[in-house]
């Protein structure tokens, strides 16, 4: 916006707003928050957003907790997958810190990174299909937000077509094959968390090295 100064500056020194989204396993944007200042990290934006507040206050209409397959028969809540910019909570998984890793935690971090590729690929696919994102958008804040809303809605609509969906699947496979390492982030969120949040993450960690293991995960830790 005019006279905004450094309010919307991101870490690259560019004016920007943030599209923060919850993405499904099929690349669909389920919830979006548009327009936050680019200078803030994703964790802070999510925490202060309407959808973040609804998760925090347990106001989301989520399925009830259920066991991870037949593993231990302990009910586990449905979780969001985040990176190190987010805080570990009872509804958000984040990687283990690099200074606290052992074999099972490295596997967990790899599996979390692999799952997170889905949301990263959804954003990449949005940029690749809608050319307006390939260069800075020369428009007012209100118009820019409308452009983002429109492309997100069109993206979700086109996912119902097989051609668009297959293109998204191909993008996902290519990215996972080329790079499965955890990507560095410019902003690190709080590492404080509750005992319950830690125990939920530990359950996933144990599941990924036992019943939920996959043959190739040892290659990437």
PDB file of C-alpha atoms in Angstrom:
ATOM      1  CA  UNK A   1       0.000   0.000   0.000  1.00  0.00           C
ATOM      2  CA  UNK A   2       1.142   3.640  -0.464  1.00  0.00           C
ATOM      3  CA  UNK A   3       3.258   5.004   2.398  1.00  0.00           C
ATOM      4  CA  UNK A   4       3.525   1.533   3.982  1.00  0.00           C
ATOM      5  CA  UNK A   5       7.280   1.878   4.468  1.00  0.00           C
ATOM      6  CA  UNK A   6       8.812  -1.431   5.539  1.00  0.00           C
ATOM      7  CA  UNK A   7       5.538  -2.813   6.920  1.00  0.00           C
ATOM      8  CA  UNK A   8       5.125  -5.346   4.097  1.00  0.00           C
ATOM      9  CA  UNK A   9       8.850  -6.018   3.523  1.00  0.00           C
ATOM     10  CA  UNK A  10       9.777  -9.696   3.596  1.00  0.00           C
ATOM     11  CA  UNK A  11      13.208 -11.109   4.433  1.00  0.00           C
ATOM     12  CA  UNK A  12      14.249 -10.679   0.775  1.00  0.00           C
ATOM     13  CA  UNK A  13      13.608  -6.938   0.950  1.00  0.00           C
ATOM     14  CA  UNK A  14      10.522  -7.067  -1.261  1.00  0.00           C
ATOM     15  CA  UNK A  15       6.988  -5.846  -0.631  1.00  0.00           C
ATOM     16  CA  UNK A  16       4.741  -8.852  -0.161  1.00  0.00           C
ATOM     17  CA  UNK A  17       1.600 -10.216   1.412  1.00  0.00           C
ATOM     18  CA  UNK A  18       1.174 -13.776   2.608  1.00  0.00           C
ATOM     19  CA  UNK A  19      -1.087 -16.528   1.330  1.00  0.00           C
ATOM     20  CA  UNK A  20      -1.282 -18.939   4.262  1.00  0.00           C
ATOM     21  CA  UNK A  21      -3.276 -22.084   3.574  1.00  0.00           C
ATOM     22  CA  UNK A  22      -4.303 -25.489   4.832  1.00  0.00           C
ATOM     23  CA  UNK A  23      -3.914 -27.923   1.925  1.00  0.00           C
ATOM     24  CA  UNK A  24      -5.424 -31.400   1.614  1.00  0.00           C
ATOM     25  CA  UNK A  25      -3.577 -34.532   0.501  1.00  0.00           C
ATOM     26  CA  UNK A  26      -5.073 -33.972  -2.971  1.00  0.00           C
ATOM     27  CA  UNK A  27      -3.596 -30.434  -3.313  1.00  0.00           C
ATOM     28  CA  UNK A  28      -6.899 -28.691  -2.565  1.00  0.00           C
ATOM     29  CA  UNK A  29      -6.834 -25.419  -0.618  1.00  0.00           C
ATOM     30  CA  UNK A  30      -9.183 -26.085   2.314  1.00  0.00           C
ATOM     31  CA  UNK A  31      -8.669 -22.824   4.211  1.00  0.00           C
ATOM     32  CA  UNK A  32      -6.766 -19.668   3.331  1.00  0.00           C
ATOM     33  CA  UNK A  33      -5.670 -16.502   5.080  1.00  0.00           C
ATOM     34  CA  UNK A  34      -4.703 -13.747   2.632  1.00  0.00           C
ATOM     35  CA  UNK A  35      -3.134 -10.358   3.196  1.00  0.00           C
ATOM     36  CA  UNK A  36      -0.862 -10.671   6.221  1.00  0.00           C
ATOM     37  CA  UNK A  37       2.277  -8.546   6.156  1.00  0.00           C
ATOM     38  CA  UNK A  38       5.220 -10.235   4.461  1.00  0.00           C
ATOM     39  CA  UNK A  39       7.638  -9.351   7.258  1.00  0.00           C
ATOM     40  CA  UNK A  40       5.997 -11.824   9.670  1.00  0.00           C
ATOM     41  CA  UNK A  41       6.789 -15.547   9.721  1.00  0.00           C
ATOM     42  CA  UNK A  42       4.210 -18.210   8.957  1.00  0.00           C
ATOM     43  CA  UNK A  43       3.931 -19.343  12.563  1.00  0.00           C
ATOM     44  CA  UNK A  44       2.986 -15.909  13.842  1.00  0.00           C
ATOM     45  CA  UNK A  45       0.562 -15.299  10.981  1.00  0.00           C
ATOM     46  CA  UNK A  46      -1.166 -18.625  11.608  1.00  0.00           C
ATOM     47  CA  UNK A  47      -1.389 -18.027  15.360  1.00  0.00           C
ATOM     48  CA  UNK A  48      -3.017 -14.622  14.875  1.00  0.00           C
ATOM     49  CA  UNK A  49      -5.294 -15.629  11.983  1.00  0.00           C
ATOM     50  CA  UNK A  50      -8.972 -16.533  12.311  1.00  0.00           C
ATOM     51  CA  UNK A  51      -8.307 -20.129  11.318  1.00  0.00           C
ATOM     52  CA  UNK A  52      -5.406 -20.385  13.771  1.00  0.00           C
ATOM     53  CA  UNK A  53      -7.627 -19.098  16.566  1.00  0.00           C
ATOM     54  CA  UNK A  54     -10.336 -21.599  15.641  1.00  0.00           C
ATOM     55  CA  UNK A  55      -7.871 -24.469  15.832  1.00  0.00           C
ATOM     56  CA  UNK A  56      -6.548 -23.184  19.147  1.00  0.00           C
ATOM     57  CA  UNK A  57     -10.039 -22.853  20.616  1.00  0.00           C
ATOM     58  CA  UNK A  58     -11.090 -26.295  19.301  1.00  0.00           C
ATOM     59  CA  UNK A  59     -13.800 -24.777  17.116  1.00  0.00           C
ATOM     60  CA  UNK A  60     -12.927 -26.724  13.970  1.00  0.00           C
ATOM     61  CA  UNK A  61     -15.304 -29.485  12.897  1.00  0.00           C
ATOM     62  CA  UNK A  62     -12.646 -32.212  12.777  1.00  0.00           C
ATOM     63  CA  UNK A  63     -13.132 -35.991  12.904  1.00  0.00           C
ATOM     64  CA  UNK A  64     -12.694 -37.456  16.391  1.00  0.00           C
ATOM     65  CA  UNK A  65      -9.284 -38.852  17.398  1.00  0.00           C
ATOM     66  CA  UNK A  66      -8.605 -42.409  16.254  1.00  0.00           C
ATOM     67  CA  UNK A  67      -5.717 -44.906  16.507  1.00  0.00           C
ATOM     68  CA  UNK A  68      -2.911 -44.931  13.948  1.00  0.00           C
ATOM     69  CA  UNK A  69      -4.098 -48.115  12.225  1.00  0.00           C
ATOM     70  CA  UNK A  70      -3.664 -50.963  14.758  1.00  0.00           C
ATOM     71  CA  UNK A  71      -0.696 -49.269  16.403  1.00  0.00           C
ATOM     72  CA  UNK A  72      -1.101 -49.310  20.214  1.00  0.00           C
ATOM     73  CA  UNK A  73      -4.824 -48.546  19.898  1.00  0.00           C
ATOM     74  CA  UNK A  74      -4.232 -45.039  21.329  1.00  0.00           C
ATOM     75  CA  UNK A  75      -6.595 -42.386  19.893  1.00  0.00           C
ATOM     76  CA  UNK A  76      -4.581 -39.700  18.078  1.00  0.00           C
ATOM     77  CA  UNK A  77      -6.104 -36.400  16.898  1.00  0.00           C
ATOM     78  CA  UNK A  78      -6.044 -35.328  13.261  1.00  0.00           C
ATOM     79  CA  UNK A  79      -3.044 -33.044  12.802  1.00  0.00           C
ATOM     80  CA  UNK A  80      -1.798 -30.258  10.570  1.00  0.00           C
ATOM     81  CA  UNK A  81       1.677 -30.701   9.075  1.00  0.00           C
ATOM     82  CA  UNK A  82       3.963 -27.713   9.541  1.00  0.00           C
ATOM     83  CA  UNK A  83       7.642 -26.835   9.348  1.00  0.00           C
ATOM     84  CA  UNK A  84       9.963 -25.300  11.923  1.00  0.00           C
ATOM     85  CA  UNK A  85       8.268 -21.906  11.599  1.00  0.00           C
ATOM     86  CA  UNK A  86       5.255 -23.276  13.472  1.00  0.00           C
ATOM     87  CA  UNK A  87       4.842 -24.153  17.133  1.00  0.00           C
ATOM     88  CA  UNK A  88       4.269 -27.767  18.130  1.00  0.00           C
ATOM     89  CA  UNK A  89       0.704 -27.999  19.448  1.00  0.00           C
ATOM     90  CA  UNK A  90      -2.062 -30.544  19.967  1.00  0.00           C
ATOM     91  CA  UNK A  91      -3.154 -29.920  16.360  1.00  0.00           C
ATOM     92  CA  UNK A  92       0.150 -29.062  14.592  1.00  0.00           C
ATOM     93  CA  UNK A  93       3.186 -31.279  13.971  1.00  0.00           C
ATOM     94  CA  UNK A  94       6.620 -29.754  13.435  1.00  0.00           C
ATOM     95  CA  UNK A  95      10.059 -31.381  13.023  1.00  0.00           C
ATOM     96  CA  UNK A  96      12.274 -32.330  15.928  1.00  0.00           C
ATOM     97  CA  UNK A  97      15.115 -29.804  16.432  1.00  0.00           C
ATOM     98  CA  UNK A  98      18.352 -30.815  14.700  1.00  0.00           C
ATOM     99  CA  UNK A  99      20.229 -30.932  18.017  1.00  0.00           C
ATOM    100  CA  UNK A 100      17.796 -33.530  19.430  1.00  0.00           C
ATOM    101  CA  UNK A 101      17.875 -36.128  16.658  1.00  0.00           C
ATOM    102  CA  UNK A 102      18.313 -39.877  16.844  1.00  0.00           C
ATOM    103  CA  UNK A 103      17.440 -42.504  14.225  1.00  0.00           C
ATOM    104  CA  UNK A 104      13.681 -42.583  14.874  1.00  0.00           C
ATOM    105  CA  UNK A 105      13.440 -38.793  15.022  1.00  0.00           C
ATOM    106  CA  UNK A 106      15.348 -38.442  11.758  1.00  0.00           C
ATOM    107  CA  UNK A 107      12.841 -40.793  10.170  1.00  0.00           C
ATOM    108  CA  UNK A 108       9.972 -38.757  11.613  1.00  0.00           C
ATOM    109  CA  UNK A 109      11.461 -35.546  10.228  1.00  0.00           C
ATOM    110  CA  UNK A 110      11.852 -37.162   6.804  1.00  0.00           C
ATOM    111  CA  UNK A 111       8.268 -38.431   6.784  1.00  0.00           C
ATOM    112  CA  UNK A 112       6.967 -35.050   7.925  1.00  0.00           C
ATOM    113  CA  UNK A 113       9.007 -33.328   5.215  1.00  0.00           C
ATOM    114  CA  UNK A 114       7.641 -35.727   2.609  1.00  0.00           C
ATOM    115  CA  UNK A 115       4.061 -35.032   3.721  1.00  0.00           C
ATOM    116  CA  UNK A 116       4.725 -31.294   3.688  1.00  0.00           C
ATOM    117  CA  UNK A 117       5.763 -31.521   0.032  1.00  0.00           C
ATOM    118  CA  UNK A 118       2.081 -31.830  -0.858  1.00  0.00           C
ATOM    119  CA  UNK A 119       1.322 -28.309   0.346  1.00  0.00           C
ATOM    120  CA  UNK A 120       4.546 -26.944  -1.139  1.00  0.00           C
ATOM    121  CA  UNK A 121       3.679 -28.532  -4.476  1.00  0.00           C
ATOM    122  CA  UNK A 122       0.168 -27.072  -4.363  1.00  0.00           C
ATOM    123  CA  UNK A 123       1.698 -23.598  -4.088  1.00  0.00           C
ATOM    124  CA  UNK A 124       4.238 -24.377  -6.822  1.00  0.00           C
ATOM    125  CA  UNK A 125       1.500 -25.655  -9.086  1.00  0.00           C
ATOM    126  CA  UNK A 126      -0.537 -22.500  -8.462  1.00  0.00           C
ATOM    127  CA  UNK A 127       2.421 -20.367  -9.556  1.00  0.00           C
ATOM    128  CA  UNK A 128       3.208 -22.510 -12.602  1.00  0.00           C
ATOM    129  CA  UNK A 129      -0.364 -22.477 -13.923  1.00  0.00           C
ATOM    130  CA  UNK A 130      -1.292 -18.849 -13.199  1.00  0.00           C
ATOM    131  CA  UNK A 131       1.349 -16.720 -14.875  1.00  0.00           C
ATOM    132  CA  UNK A 132       0.455 -13.595 -12.937  1.00  0.00           C
ATOM    133  CA  UNK A 133       2.519 -15.035 -10.071  1.00  0.00           C
ATOM    134  CA  UNK A 134       5.699 -15.253 -12.155  1.00  0.00           C
ATOM    135  CA  UNK A 135       6.503 -11.590 -11.630  1.00  0.00           C
ATOM    136  CA  UNK A 136       5.596  -8.905  -9.059  1.00  0.00           C
ATOM    137  CA  UNK A 137       1.885  -8.038  -9.097  1.00  0.00           C
ATOM    138  CA  UNK A 138       1.436  -4.365  -9.925  1.00  0.00           C
ATOM    139  CA  UNK A 139      -1.905  -3.758  -8.199  1.00  0.00           C
ATOM    140  CA  UNK A 140      -3.461  -2.360  -5.047  1.00  0.00           C
ATOM    141  CA  UNK A 141      -3.634  -4.487  -1.907  1.00  0.00           C
ATOM    142  CA  UNK A 142      -7.377  -5.060  -2.358  1.00  0.00           C
ATOM    143  CA  UNK A 143      -7.000  -6.069  -6.010  1.00  0.00           C
ATOM    144  CA  UNK A 144      -4.067  -8.344  -5.203  1.00  0.00           C
ATOM    145  CA  UNK A 145      -6.102 -10.124  -2.538  1.00  0.00           C
ATOM    146  CA  UNK A 146      -8.951 -10.583  -5.044  1.00  0.00           C
ATOM    147  CA  UNK A 147      -6.520 -12.034  -7.607  1.00  0.00           C
ATOM    148  CA  UNK A 148      -5.238 -14.539  -5.066  1.00  0.00           C
ATOM    149  CA  UNK A 149      -8.762 -15.557  -4.023  1.00  0.00           C
ATOM    150  CA  UNK A 150      -9.764 -16.049  -7.656  1.00  0.00           C
ATOM    151  CA  UNK A 151      -6.780 -18.235  -8.550  1.00  0.00           C
ATOM    152  CA  UNK A 152      -7.220 -20.347  -5.412  1.00  0.00           C
ATOM    153  CA  UNK A 153     -10.892 -20.951  -6.270  1.00  0.00           C
ATOM    154  CA  UNK A 154     -10.024 -21.769  -9.886  1.00  0.00           C
ATOM    155  CA  UNK A 155      -7.274 -24.132  -8.728  1.00  0.00           C
ATOM    156  CA  UNK A 156      -9.753 -26.023  -6.534  1.00  0.00           C
ATOM    157  CA  UNK A 157     -12.332 -26.111  -9.320  1.00  0.00           C
ATOM    158  CA  UNK A 158      -9.865 -27.445 -11.893  1.00  0.00           C
ATOM    159  CA  UNK A 159      -8.776 -30.224  -9.539  1.00  0.00           C
ATOM    160  CA  UNK A 160     -12.056 -31.915 -10.469  1.00  0.00           C
ATOM    161  CA  UNK A 161     -10.672 -32.439 -13.989  1.00  0.00           C
ATOM    162  CA  UNK A 162      -8.423 -35.416 -14.569  1.00  0.00           C
ATOM    163  CA  UNK A 163      -5.881 -33.558 -16.704  1.00  0.00           C
ATOM    164  CA  UNK A 164      -5.251 -30.900 -14.056  1.00  0.00           C
ATOM    165  CA  UNK A 165      -5.123 -33.498 -11.275  1.00  0.00           C
ATOM    166  CA  UNK A 166      -2.651 -35.669 -13.185  1.00  0.00           C
ATOM    167  CA  UNK A 167      -0.414 -32.644 -13.769  1.00  0.00           C
ATOM    168  CA  UNK A 168      -0.413 -31.996 -10.030  1.00  0.00           C
ATOM    169  CA  UNK A 169       0.476 -35.640  -9.319  1.00  0.00           C
ATOM    170  CA  UNK A 170       3.385 -35.491 -11.783  1.00  0.00           C
ATOM    171  CA  UNK A 171       4.654 -32.305 -10.142  1.00  0.00           C
ATOM    172  CA  UNK A 172       4.524 -33.965  -6.738  1.00  0.00           C
ATOM    173  CA  UNK A 173       6.422 -37.074  -7.854  1.00  0.00           C
ATOM    174  CA  UNK A 174       9.140 -35.051  -9.560  1.00  0.00           C
ATOM    175  CA  UNK A 175       9.759 -32.797  -6.556  1.00  0.00           C
ATOM    176  CA  UNK A 176       9.889 -35.688  -4.096  1.00  0.00           C
ATOM    177  CA  UNK A 177      12.352 -37.600  -6.260  1.00  0.00           C
ATOM    178  CA  UNK A 178      14.619 -34.616  -6.748  1.00  0.00           C
ATOM    179  CA  UNK A 179      14.760 -33.405  -3.166  1.00  0.00           C
ATOM    180  CA  UNK A 180      13.502 -35.107  -0.039  1.00  0.00           C
ATOM    181  CA  UNK A 181      15.640 -33.233   2.497  1.00  0.00           C
ATOM    182  CA  UNK A 182      14.071 -30.812   4.965  1.00  0.00           C
ATOM    183  CA  UNK A 183      14.195 -27.328   3.557  1.00  0.00           C
ATOM    184  CA  UNK A 184      15.739 -24.530   5.591  1.00  0.00           C
ATOM    185  CA  UNK A 185      13.391 -21.764   6.707  1.00  0.00           C
ATOM    186  CA  UNK A 186      14.187 -18.119   7.196  1.00  0.00           C
ATOM    187  CA  UNK A 187      12.145 -17.801  10.373  1.00  0.00           C
ATOM    188  CA  UNK A 188      12.041 -20.334  13.196  1.00  0.00           C
ATOM    189  CA  UNK A 189       8.988 -20.506  15.419  1.00  0.00           C
ATOM    190  CA  UNK A 190       8.755 -21.134  19.134  1.00  0.00           C
ATOM    191  CA  UNK A 191       9.949 -24.541  20.342  1.00  0.00           C
ATOM    192  CA  UNK A 192       7.845 -24.374  23.512  1.00  0.00           C
ATOM    193  CA  UNK A 193       5.041 -26.914  23.681  1.00  0.00           C
ATOM    194  CA  UNK A 194       2.806 -28.840  26.038  1.00  0.00           C
ATOM    195  CA  UNK A 195       3.476 -32.358  27.281  1.00  0.00           C
ATOM    196  CA  UNK A 196       0.424 -33.586  25.354  1.00  0.00           C
ATOM    197  CA  UNK A 197       1.710 -32.064  22.090  1.00  0.00           C
ATOM    198  CA  UNK A 198       5.085 -33.740  22.632  1.00  0.00           C
ATOM    199  CA  UNK A 199       3.461 -37.111  23.364  1.00  0.00           C
ATOM    200  CA  UNK A 200       1.374 -36.912  20.164  1.00  0.00           C
ATOM    201  CA  UNK A 201       4.501 -36.247  18.101  1.00  0.00           C
ATOM    202  CA  UNK A 202       6.284 -39.111  19.848  1.00  0.00           C
ATOM    203  CA  UNK A 203       3.424 -41.467  18.944  1.00  0.00           C
ATOM    204  CA  UNK A 204       3.800 -40.555  15.275  1.00  0.00           C
ATOM    205  CA  UNK A 205       7.558 -41.000  15.606  1.00  0.00           C
ATOM    206  CA  UNK A 206       7.156 -44.528  16.977  1.00  0.00           C
ATOM    207  CA  UNK A 207       4.541 -45.381  14.355  1.00  0.00           C
ATOM    208  CA  UNK A 208       6.832 -44.356  11.494  1.00  0.00           C
ATOM    209  CA  UNK A 209       9.597 -46.735  12.608  1.00  0.00           C
ATOM    210  CA  UNK A 210       7.265 -49.658  13.310  1.00  0.00           C
ATOM    211  CA  UNK A 211       3.906 -50.432  11.691  1.00  0.00           C
ATOM    212  CA  UNK A 212       3.885 -47.272   9.578  1.00  0.00           C
ATOM    213  CA  UNK A 213       7.416 -47.628   8.189  1.00  0.00           C
ATOM    214  CA  UNK A 214       8.132 -47.587   4.447  1.00  0.00           C
ATOM    215  CA  UNK A 215      11.047 -49.452   2.774  1.00  0.00           C
ATOM    216  CA  UNK A 216      12.908 -46.419   1.433  1.00  0.00           C
ATOM    217  CA  UNK A 217      12.894 -44.148   4.499  1.00  0.00           C
ATOM    218  CA  UNK A 218      16.278 -45.405   5.754  1.00  0.00           C
ATOM    219  CA  UNK A 219      17.879 -44.066   2.565  1.00  0.00           C
ATOM    220  CA  UNK A 220      17.028 -40.455   3.396  1.00  0.00           C
ATOM    221  CA  UNK A 221      18.120 -40.025   7.014  1.00  0.00           C
TER     222      UNK A 221
END
